[in-house]
Coordinates of C-alpha atoms (C1' of nucleotides) in Angstrom, one line a residue:
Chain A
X15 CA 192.2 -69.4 -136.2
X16 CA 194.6 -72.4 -136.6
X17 CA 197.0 -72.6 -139.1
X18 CA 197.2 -75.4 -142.0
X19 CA 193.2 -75.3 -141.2
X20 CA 191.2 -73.8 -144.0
X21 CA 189.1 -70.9 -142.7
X22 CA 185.4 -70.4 -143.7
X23 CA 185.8 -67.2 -145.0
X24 CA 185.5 -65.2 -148.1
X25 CA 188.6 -63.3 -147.4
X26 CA 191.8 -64.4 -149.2
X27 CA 193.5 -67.2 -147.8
X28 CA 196.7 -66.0 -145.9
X29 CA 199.0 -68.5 -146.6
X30 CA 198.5 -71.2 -149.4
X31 CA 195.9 -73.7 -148.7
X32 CA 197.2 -77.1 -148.3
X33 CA 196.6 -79.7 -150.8
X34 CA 193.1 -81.0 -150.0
X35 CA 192.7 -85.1 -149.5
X36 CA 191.5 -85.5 -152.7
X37 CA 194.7 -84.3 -153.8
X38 CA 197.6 -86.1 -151.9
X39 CA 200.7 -83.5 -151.0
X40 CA 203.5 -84.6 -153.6
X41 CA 206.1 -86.1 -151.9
X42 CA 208.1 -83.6 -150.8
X43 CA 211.9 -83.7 -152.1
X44 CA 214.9 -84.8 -150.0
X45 CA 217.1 -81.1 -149.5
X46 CA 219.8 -80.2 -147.2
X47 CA 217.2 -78.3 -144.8
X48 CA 215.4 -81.7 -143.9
X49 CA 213.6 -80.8 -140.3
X50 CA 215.5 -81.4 -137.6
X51 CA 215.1 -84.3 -134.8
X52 CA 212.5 -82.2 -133.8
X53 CA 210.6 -82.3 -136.8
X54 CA 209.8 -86.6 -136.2
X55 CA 205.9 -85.9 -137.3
X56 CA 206.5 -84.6 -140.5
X57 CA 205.4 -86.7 -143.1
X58 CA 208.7 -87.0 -145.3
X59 CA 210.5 -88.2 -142.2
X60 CA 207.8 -90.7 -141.7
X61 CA 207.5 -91.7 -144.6
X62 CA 210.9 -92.1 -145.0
X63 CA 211.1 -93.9 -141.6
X64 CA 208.0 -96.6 -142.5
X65 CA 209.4 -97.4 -145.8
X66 CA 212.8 -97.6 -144.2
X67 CA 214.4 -97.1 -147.8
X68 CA 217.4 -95.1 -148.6
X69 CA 217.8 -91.9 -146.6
X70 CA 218.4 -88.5 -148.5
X71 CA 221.7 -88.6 -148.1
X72 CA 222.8 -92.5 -148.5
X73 CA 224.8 -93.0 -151.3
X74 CA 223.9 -95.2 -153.6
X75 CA 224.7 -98.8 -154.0
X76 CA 226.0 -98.6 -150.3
X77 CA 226.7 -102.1 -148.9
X78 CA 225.4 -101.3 -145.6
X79 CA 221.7 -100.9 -144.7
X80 CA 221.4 -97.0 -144.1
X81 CA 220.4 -96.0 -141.1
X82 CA 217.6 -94.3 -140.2
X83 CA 216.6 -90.5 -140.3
X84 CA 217.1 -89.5 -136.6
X85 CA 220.1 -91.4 -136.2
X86 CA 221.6 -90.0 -139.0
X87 CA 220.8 -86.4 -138.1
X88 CA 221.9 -87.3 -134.6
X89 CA 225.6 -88.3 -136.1
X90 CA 225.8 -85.0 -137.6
X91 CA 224.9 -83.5 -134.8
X92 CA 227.5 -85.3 -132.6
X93 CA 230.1 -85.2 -135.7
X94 CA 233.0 -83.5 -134.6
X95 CA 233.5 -81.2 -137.9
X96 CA 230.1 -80.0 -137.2
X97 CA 230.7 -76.5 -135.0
X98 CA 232.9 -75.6 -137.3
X99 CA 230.7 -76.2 -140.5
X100 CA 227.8 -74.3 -138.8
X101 CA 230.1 -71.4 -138.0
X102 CA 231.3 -71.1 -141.7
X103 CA 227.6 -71.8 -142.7
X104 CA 226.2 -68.6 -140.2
X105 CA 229.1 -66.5 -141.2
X106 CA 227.7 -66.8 -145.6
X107 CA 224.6 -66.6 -144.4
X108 CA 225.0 -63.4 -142.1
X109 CA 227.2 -61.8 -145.4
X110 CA 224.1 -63.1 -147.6
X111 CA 221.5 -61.9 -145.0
X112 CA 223.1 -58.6 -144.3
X113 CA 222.8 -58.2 -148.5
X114 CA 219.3 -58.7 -148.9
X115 CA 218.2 -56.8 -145.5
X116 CA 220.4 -53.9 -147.1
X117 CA 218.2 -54.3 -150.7
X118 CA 214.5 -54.7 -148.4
X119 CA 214.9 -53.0 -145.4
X120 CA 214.5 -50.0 -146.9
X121 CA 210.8 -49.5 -146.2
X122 CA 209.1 -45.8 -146.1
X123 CA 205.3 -45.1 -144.6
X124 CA 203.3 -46.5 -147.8
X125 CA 201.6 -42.9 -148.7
X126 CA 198.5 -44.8 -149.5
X127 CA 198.6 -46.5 -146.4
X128 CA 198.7 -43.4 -145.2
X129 CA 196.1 -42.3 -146.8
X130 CA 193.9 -44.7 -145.6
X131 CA 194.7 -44.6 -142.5
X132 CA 193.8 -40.8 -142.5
X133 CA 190.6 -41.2 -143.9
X134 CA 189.8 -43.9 -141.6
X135 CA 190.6 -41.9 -138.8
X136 CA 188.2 -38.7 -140.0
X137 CA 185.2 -40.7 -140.7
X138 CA 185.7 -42.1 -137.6
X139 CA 186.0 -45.7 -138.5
X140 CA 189.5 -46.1 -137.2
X141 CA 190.7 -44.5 -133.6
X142 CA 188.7 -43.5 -130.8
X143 CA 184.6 -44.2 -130.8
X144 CA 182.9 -41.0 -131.0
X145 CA 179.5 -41.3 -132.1
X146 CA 181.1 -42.9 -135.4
X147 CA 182.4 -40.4 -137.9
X148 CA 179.7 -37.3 -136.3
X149 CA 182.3 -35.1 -137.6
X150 CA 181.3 -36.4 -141.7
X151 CA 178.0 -36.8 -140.6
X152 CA 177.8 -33.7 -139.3
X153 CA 179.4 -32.0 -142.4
X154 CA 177.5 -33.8 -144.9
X155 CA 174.2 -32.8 -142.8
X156 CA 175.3 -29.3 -143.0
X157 CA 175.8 -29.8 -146.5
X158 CA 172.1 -31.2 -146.9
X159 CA 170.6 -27.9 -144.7
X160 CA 170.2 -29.9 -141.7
X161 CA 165.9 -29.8 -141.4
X162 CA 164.5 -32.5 -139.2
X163 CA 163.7 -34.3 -142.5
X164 CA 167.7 -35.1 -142.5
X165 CA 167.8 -36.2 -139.1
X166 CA 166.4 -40.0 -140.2
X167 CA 168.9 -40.3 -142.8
X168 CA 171.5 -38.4 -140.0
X169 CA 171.1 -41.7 -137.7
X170 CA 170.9 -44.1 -141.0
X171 CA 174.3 -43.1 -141.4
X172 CA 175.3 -43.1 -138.3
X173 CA 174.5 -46.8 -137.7
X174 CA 175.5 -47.7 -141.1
X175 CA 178.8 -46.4 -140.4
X176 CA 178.4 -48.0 -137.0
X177 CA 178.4 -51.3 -138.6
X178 CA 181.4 -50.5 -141.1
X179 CA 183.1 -50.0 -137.6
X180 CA 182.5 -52.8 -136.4
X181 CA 183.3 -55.3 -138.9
X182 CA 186.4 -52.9 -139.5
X183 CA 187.6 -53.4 -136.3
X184 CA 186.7 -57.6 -135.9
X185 CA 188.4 -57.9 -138.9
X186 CA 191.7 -56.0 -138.3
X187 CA 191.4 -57.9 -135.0
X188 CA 191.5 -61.4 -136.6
X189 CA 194.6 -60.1 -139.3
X190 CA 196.6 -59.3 -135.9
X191 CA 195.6 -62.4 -133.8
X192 CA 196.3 -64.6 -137.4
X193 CA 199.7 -62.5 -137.5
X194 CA 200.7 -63.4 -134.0
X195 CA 200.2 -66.7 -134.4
X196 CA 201.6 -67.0 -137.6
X197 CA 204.7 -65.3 -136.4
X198 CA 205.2 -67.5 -133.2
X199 CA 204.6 -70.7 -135.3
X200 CA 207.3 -69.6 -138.0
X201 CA 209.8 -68.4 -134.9
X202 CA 209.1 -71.7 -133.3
X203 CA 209.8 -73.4 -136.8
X204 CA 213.0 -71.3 -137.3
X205 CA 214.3 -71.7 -133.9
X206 CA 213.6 -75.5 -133.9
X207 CA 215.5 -75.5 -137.2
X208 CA 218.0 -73.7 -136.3
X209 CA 219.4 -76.4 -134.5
X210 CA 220.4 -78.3 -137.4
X211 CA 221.0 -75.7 -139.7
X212 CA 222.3 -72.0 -139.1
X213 CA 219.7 -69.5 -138.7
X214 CA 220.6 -66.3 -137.0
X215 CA 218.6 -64.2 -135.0
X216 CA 218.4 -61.7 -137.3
X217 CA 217.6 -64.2 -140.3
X218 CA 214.1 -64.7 -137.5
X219 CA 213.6 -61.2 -137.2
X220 CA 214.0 -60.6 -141.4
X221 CA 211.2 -63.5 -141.6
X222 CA 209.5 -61.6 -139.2
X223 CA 209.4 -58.8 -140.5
X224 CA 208.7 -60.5 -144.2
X225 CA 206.0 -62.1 -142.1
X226 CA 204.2 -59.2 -140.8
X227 CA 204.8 -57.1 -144.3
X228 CA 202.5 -59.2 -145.6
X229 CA 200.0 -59.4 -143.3
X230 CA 200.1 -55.5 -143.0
X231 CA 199.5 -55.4 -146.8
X232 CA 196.4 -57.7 -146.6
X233 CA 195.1 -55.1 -143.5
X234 CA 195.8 -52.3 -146.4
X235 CA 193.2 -54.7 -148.6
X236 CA 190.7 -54.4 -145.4
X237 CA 191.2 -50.7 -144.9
X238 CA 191.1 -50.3 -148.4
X239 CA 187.7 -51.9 -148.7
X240 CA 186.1 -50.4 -145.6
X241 CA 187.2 -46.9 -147.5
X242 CA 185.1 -48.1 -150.1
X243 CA 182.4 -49.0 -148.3
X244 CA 182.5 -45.9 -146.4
X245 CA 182.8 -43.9 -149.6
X246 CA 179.8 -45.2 -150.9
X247 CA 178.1 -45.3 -147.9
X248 CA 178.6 -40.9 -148.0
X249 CA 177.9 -40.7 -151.4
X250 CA 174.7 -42.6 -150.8
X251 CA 174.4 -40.2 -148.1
X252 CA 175.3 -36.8 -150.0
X253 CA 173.4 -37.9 -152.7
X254 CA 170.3 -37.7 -150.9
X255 CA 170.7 -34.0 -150.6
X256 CA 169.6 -34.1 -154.4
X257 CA 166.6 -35.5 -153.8
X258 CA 164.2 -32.9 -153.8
X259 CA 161.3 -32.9 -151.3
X260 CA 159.1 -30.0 -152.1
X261 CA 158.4 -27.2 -148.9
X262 CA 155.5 -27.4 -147.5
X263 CA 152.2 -25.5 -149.0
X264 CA 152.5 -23.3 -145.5
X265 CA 156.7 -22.5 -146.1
X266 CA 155.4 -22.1 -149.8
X267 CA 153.3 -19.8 -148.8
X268 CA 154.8 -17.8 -146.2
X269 CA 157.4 -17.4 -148.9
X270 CA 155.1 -16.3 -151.8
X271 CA 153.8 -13.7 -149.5
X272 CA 157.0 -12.7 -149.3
X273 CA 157.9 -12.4 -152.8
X274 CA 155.3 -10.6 -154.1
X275 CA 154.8 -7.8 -151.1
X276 CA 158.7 -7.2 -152.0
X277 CA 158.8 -7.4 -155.4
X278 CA 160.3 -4.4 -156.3
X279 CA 163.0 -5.9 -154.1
X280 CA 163.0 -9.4 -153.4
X281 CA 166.3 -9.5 -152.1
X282 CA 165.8 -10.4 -148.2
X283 CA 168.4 -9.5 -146.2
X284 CA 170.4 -12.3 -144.1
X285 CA 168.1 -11.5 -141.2
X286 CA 165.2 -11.6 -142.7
X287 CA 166.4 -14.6 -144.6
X288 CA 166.8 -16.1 -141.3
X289 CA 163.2 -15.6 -140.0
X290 CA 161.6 -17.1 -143.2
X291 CA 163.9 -19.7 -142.4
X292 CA 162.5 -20.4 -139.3
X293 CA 159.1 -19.6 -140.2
X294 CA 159.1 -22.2 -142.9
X295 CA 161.1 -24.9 -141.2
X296 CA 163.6 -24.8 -143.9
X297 CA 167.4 -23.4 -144.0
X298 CA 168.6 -20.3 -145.3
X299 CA 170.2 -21.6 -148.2
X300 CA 167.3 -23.2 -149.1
X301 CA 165.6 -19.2 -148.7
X302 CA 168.2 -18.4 -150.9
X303 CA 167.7 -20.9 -152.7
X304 CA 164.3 -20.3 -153.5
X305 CA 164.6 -16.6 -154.1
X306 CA 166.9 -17.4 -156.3
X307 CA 164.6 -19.4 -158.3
X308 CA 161.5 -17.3 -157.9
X309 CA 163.5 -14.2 -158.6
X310 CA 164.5 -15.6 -162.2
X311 CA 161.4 -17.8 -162.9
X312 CA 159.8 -14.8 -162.3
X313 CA 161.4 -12.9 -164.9
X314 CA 161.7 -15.2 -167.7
X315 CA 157.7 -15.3 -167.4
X316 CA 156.1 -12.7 -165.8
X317 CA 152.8 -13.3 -167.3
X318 CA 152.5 -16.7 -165.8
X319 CA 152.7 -15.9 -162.2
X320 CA 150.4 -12.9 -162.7
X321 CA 147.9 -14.8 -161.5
X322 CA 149.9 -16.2 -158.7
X323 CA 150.8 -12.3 -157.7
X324 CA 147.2 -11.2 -158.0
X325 CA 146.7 -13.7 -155.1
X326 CA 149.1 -13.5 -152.9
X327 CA 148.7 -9.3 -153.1
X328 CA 144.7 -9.6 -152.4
X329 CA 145.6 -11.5 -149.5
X330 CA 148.3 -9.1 -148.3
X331 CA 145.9 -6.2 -148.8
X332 CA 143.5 -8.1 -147.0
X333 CA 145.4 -8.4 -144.1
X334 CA 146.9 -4.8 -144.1
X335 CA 143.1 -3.6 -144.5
X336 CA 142.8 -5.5 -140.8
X337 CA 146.2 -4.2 -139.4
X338 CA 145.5 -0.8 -140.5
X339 CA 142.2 -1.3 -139.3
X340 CA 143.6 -2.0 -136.1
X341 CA 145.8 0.9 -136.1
X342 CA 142.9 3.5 -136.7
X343 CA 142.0 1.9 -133.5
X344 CA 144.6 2.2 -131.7
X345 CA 145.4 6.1 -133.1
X346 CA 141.8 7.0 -132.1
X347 CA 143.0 5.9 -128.2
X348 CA 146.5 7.3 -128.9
X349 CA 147.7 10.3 -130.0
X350 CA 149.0 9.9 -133.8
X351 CA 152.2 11.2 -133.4
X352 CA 154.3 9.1 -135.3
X353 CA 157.0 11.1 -137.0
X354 CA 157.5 10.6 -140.9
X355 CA 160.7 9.1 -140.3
X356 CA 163.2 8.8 -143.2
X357 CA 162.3 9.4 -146.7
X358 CA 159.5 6.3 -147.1
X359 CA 156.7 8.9 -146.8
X360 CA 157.5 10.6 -149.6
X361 CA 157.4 8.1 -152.2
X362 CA 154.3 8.0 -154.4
X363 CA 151.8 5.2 -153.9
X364 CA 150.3 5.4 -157.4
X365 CA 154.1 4.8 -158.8
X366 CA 155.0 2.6 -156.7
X367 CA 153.5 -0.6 -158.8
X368 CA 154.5 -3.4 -155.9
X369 CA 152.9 -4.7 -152.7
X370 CA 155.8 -3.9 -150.9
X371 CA 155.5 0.0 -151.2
X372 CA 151.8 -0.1 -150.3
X373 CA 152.3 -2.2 -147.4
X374 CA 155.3 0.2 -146.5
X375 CA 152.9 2.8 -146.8
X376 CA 149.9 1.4 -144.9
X377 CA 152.4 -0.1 -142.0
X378 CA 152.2 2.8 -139.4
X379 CA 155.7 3.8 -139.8
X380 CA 155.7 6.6 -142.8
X381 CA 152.1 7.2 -142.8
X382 CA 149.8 9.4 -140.4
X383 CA 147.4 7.4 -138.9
X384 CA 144.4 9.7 -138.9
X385 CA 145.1 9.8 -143.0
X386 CA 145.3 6.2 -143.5
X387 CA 142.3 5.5 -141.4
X388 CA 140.2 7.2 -143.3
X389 CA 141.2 5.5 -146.6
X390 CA 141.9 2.0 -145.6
X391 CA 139.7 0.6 -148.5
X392 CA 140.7 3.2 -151.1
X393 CA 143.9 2.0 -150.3
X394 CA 143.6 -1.4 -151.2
X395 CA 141.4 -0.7 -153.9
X396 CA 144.4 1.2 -155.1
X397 CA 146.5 -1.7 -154.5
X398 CA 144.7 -4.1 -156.2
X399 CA 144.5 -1.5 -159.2
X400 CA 148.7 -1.0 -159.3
X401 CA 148.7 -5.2 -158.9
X402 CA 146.6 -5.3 -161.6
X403 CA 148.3 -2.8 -163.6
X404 CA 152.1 -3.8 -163.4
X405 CA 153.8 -7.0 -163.5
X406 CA 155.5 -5.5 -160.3
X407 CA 158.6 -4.3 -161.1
X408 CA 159.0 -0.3 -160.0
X409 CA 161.3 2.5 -160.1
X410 CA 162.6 1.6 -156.8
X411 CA 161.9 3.6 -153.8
X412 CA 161.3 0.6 -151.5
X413 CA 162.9 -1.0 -149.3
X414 CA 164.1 -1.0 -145.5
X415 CA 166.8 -2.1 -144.1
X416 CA 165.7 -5.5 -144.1
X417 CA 166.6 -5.7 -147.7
X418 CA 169.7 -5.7 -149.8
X419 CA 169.2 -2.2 -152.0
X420 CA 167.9 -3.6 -155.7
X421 CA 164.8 -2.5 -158.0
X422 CA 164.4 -3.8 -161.0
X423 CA 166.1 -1.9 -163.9
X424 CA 165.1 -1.1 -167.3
X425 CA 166.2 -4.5 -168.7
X426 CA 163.6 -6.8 -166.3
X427 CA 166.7 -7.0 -163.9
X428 CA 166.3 -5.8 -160.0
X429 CA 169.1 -3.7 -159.8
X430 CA 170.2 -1.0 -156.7
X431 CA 168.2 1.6 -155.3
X432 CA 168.9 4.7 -153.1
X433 CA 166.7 4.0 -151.1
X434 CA 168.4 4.9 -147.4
X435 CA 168.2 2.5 -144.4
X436 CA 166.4 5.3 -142.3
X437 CA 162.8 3.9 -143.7
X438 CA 162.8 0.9 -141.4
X439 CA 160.2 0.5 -139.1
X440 CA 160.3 1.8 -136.1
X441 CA 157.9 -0.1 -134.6
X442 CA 159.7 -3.4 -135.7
X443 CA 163.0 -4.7 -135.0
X444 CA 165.9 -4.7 -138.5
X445 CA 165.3 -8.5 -137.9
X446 CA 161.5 -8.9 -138.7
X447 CA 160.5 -10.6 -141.4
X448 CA 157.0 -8.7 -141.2
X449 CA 157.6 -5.5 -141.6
X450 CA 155.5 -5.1 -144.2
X451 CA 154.0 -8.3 -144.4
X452 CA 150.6 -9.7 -143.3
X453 CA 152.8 -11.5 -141.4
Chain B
dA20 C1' 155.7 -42.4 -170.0
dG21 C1' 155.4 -37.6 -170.7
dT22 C1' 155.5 -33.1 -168.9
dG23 C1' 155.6 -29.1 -166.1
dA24 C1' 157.0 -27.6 -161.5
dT25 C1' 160.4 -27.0 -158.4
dG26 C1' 164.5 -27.5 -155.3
dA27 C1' 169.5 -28.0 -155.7
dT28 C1' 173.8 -27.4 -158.0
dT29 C1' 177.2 -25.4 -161.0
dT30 C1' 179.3 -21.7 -163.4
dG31 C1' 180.7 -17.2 -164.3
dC32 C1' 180.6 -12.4 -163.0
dA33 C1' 181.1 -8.2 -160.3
Chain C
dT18 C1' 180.4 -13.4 -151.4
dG19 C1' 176.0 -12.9 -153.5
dC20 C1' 173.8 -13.0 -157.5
dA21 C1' 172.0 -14.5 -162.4
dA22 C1' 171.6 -17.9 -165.4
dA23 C1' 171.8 -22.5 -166.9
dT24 C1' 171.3 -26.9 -165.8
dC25 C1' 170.3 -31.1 -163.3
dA26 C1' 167.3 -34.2 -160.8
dT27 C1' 163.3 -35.3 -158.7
dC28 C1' 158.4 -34.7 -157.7
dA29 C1' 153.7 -34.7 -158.9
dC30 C1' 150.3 -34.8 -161.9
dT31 C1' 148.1 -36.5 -166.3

DNA sequence: AGTGATGATTTGCA
DNA sequence: TGCAAATCATCACT
């Protein structure tokens, strides 16, 4: 980038565009800081110089023909009052110069530079490359429950943040390289004027520091706007968390199944949230989630997933009829000799009005094998009978330790149970989902 | 476009 | 912190 030659860019101009040739510069006025001999190419002086008129500084009606620019400035240059002169002139202008560096050197950390700068720096736009802001990415996919269905929009933002990067950084790149050439062209100026006029060091350093002020609020424009653009870019992002995808019809299911063979206590427990989590290919929140909605769409219209409980129970019962089935078989090879362990064997199956007490009952670990072998299918016709007879809630006497401790209350509300952690199977880890499940 | 279903979020409570 | 309840926002179907 050269200066005094318009750039092609959108971006602001950084220093005031020069009059285009359609509009010729005005003719700039004579003043005491006239460039020096050094300064031959500037238009005034040659101007000046071709027309050969009246200096700046000839006075008028002089007799004499004045003489010309450079010789002039040479004169005062070799004019033997003129050490002194500058001396007094760079003694005013320290005083002066030491006044206004008091009034502007004053210059805290901008807070919203600051700001920037931080934000920047955590989404990984600014400092050190490492896989471009994973650390945001990586919270916002939390955020979203991190399926495999978020991975695509993972590396989206990845590359779109990429990009933000890298004009970010080609950007700040040309401010700094415009700065540094800027800065050398006006120290050159300054020192090149200084021979004519008095310009102490510090006066050079002051515009310097003028000089890179301004240039370091136009890089507070660019951070600004890659903030924006990074902002939006994460909202866009977070946003997408909001846009529902329903589970699949297996998660659905697996869930369902669930539900309604723990209705009297559809409170899984973290571990059990866990498996379905991993069953269904979904998060635990989104478990949560669901249970949460099920729980209360349940309630506010029980009548309307009847139907939907009527199914999913048959299919349990179904199921249980085979794993019982299997168990008869495995008790006629085997010795039944599993204990009645905790206090699930006593509960009444004819009270217990959910698919979760059956199967707790029909799941080899409260029951006597020999017994339940001989009434598989009065069993599940008893099932189907309580599934038919009760919308599902109970008077609580399910539930393992797989499950937090609620029934449903008087109200339509699950509420705690008694029910002590010693029913759990002991056949099946406290982490299985299918406890008592066709699972 | 209207509507119900459904996943996600927010709010308030214990 | 987990839950209920209300609400939002989107999907899927008509």
């Amino acid at each position: 980038m050269r200066f005094g030659t318009a750039t092609p860019t959108s971006r602001p101009p950084l220093i005031r565009p020069s009059p285009g040739p359609l509009r010729p510069a005005p003719r700039p006025l004579p003043t005491a800081e006239a460039p020096g001999p050094g300064h031959g190419q500037s238009p005034a002086v040659t101007r000046a110089g071709r027309r050969g008129g009246p200096g700046p500084g000839a006075a008028p009606g002089a007799a004499e023909p004045s003489p010309t620019l450079p010789a002039r400035k040479h004169a005062l240059n070799c004019h033997r009052m003129k050490p002194a002169l500058f001396s007094v002139l760079c003694e005013i202008k320290e005083k002066t110069g030491l006044s206004i560096r008091g009034a502007q050197e004053e210059d805290p950390p901008d807070p919203q530079l600051m700001r920037l700068d931080n934000m920047l720096l955590a989404e990984g736009v600014s400092g050190p490359e490492k896989g471009g802001g994973s650390a945001a990415a990586a919270a916002a996919a939390a955020a979203s429950g991190g399926s495999s269905d978020n991975s695509i929009e993972h590396s989206d933002y990845r590359a779109k943040l990429t990009q933000i990067r890298q004009i970010y950084h080609t950007e700040l790149e040309k401010y700094e390289q415009a700065c540094n050439e800027f800065t050398t062209h006006v120290m050159n100026l300054l020192r090149e004027q200084s021979r004519t006029r008095p310009i102490s060091p510090k006066e050079i350093e002051r515009m310097v520091g003028i000089i890179h002020r301004k240039f370091s609020s136009i890089q507070m424009q660019l951070k600004q706007s890659t903030c924006e653009a990074v902002m939006i870019l994460r909202s866009r992002f977070l946003d997408a968390r909001r846009k529902r995808r329903n589970f699949s019809k297996q998660a659905t299911e697996i869930l369902n199944e669930y539900f309604y063979s723990h209705l009297s206590n559809p409170y899984p427990s973290e571990e059990a949230k866990e498996e379905l989590a991993k069953k269904c290919s979904i998060t635990v929140s989104q478990v949560s989630n669901w249970f949460g909605n099920k729980r209360i769409r349940y309630k506010k219209n029980i009548g309307k997933f009847q139907e939907e409980a009527n199914l999913y129970a048959a299919k349990t019962a179904v199921t249980a009829a085979h794993a019982v089935a299997a168990a008869v078989q495995n008790n006629q090879t085997n010795s039944p000799t599993t204990p009645n362990s905790g206090s699930s064997g006593s509960f009444n199956l004819p009270n217990s009005g959910d698919m979760f007490m059956n199967m707790q009952s029909l799941n080899g670990d409260s029951y006597q094998g020999s017994q339940v072998g001989a009434n598989v299918q009065s069993q599940v016709d008893t099932l189907r009978h309580v599934i038919n007879q009760t919308g599902g809630y109970n008077d609580g006497l399910g539930g393992n330790s797989l499950y937090s401790p609620h029934n449903l209350n008087a109200n339509g509300g699950w509420q705690d149970a008694t029910t002590p952690s010693s029913v759990t199977s002991p056949t099946e880890g406290p982490g299985s989902v299918h406890s008592d499940t066709s699972n």
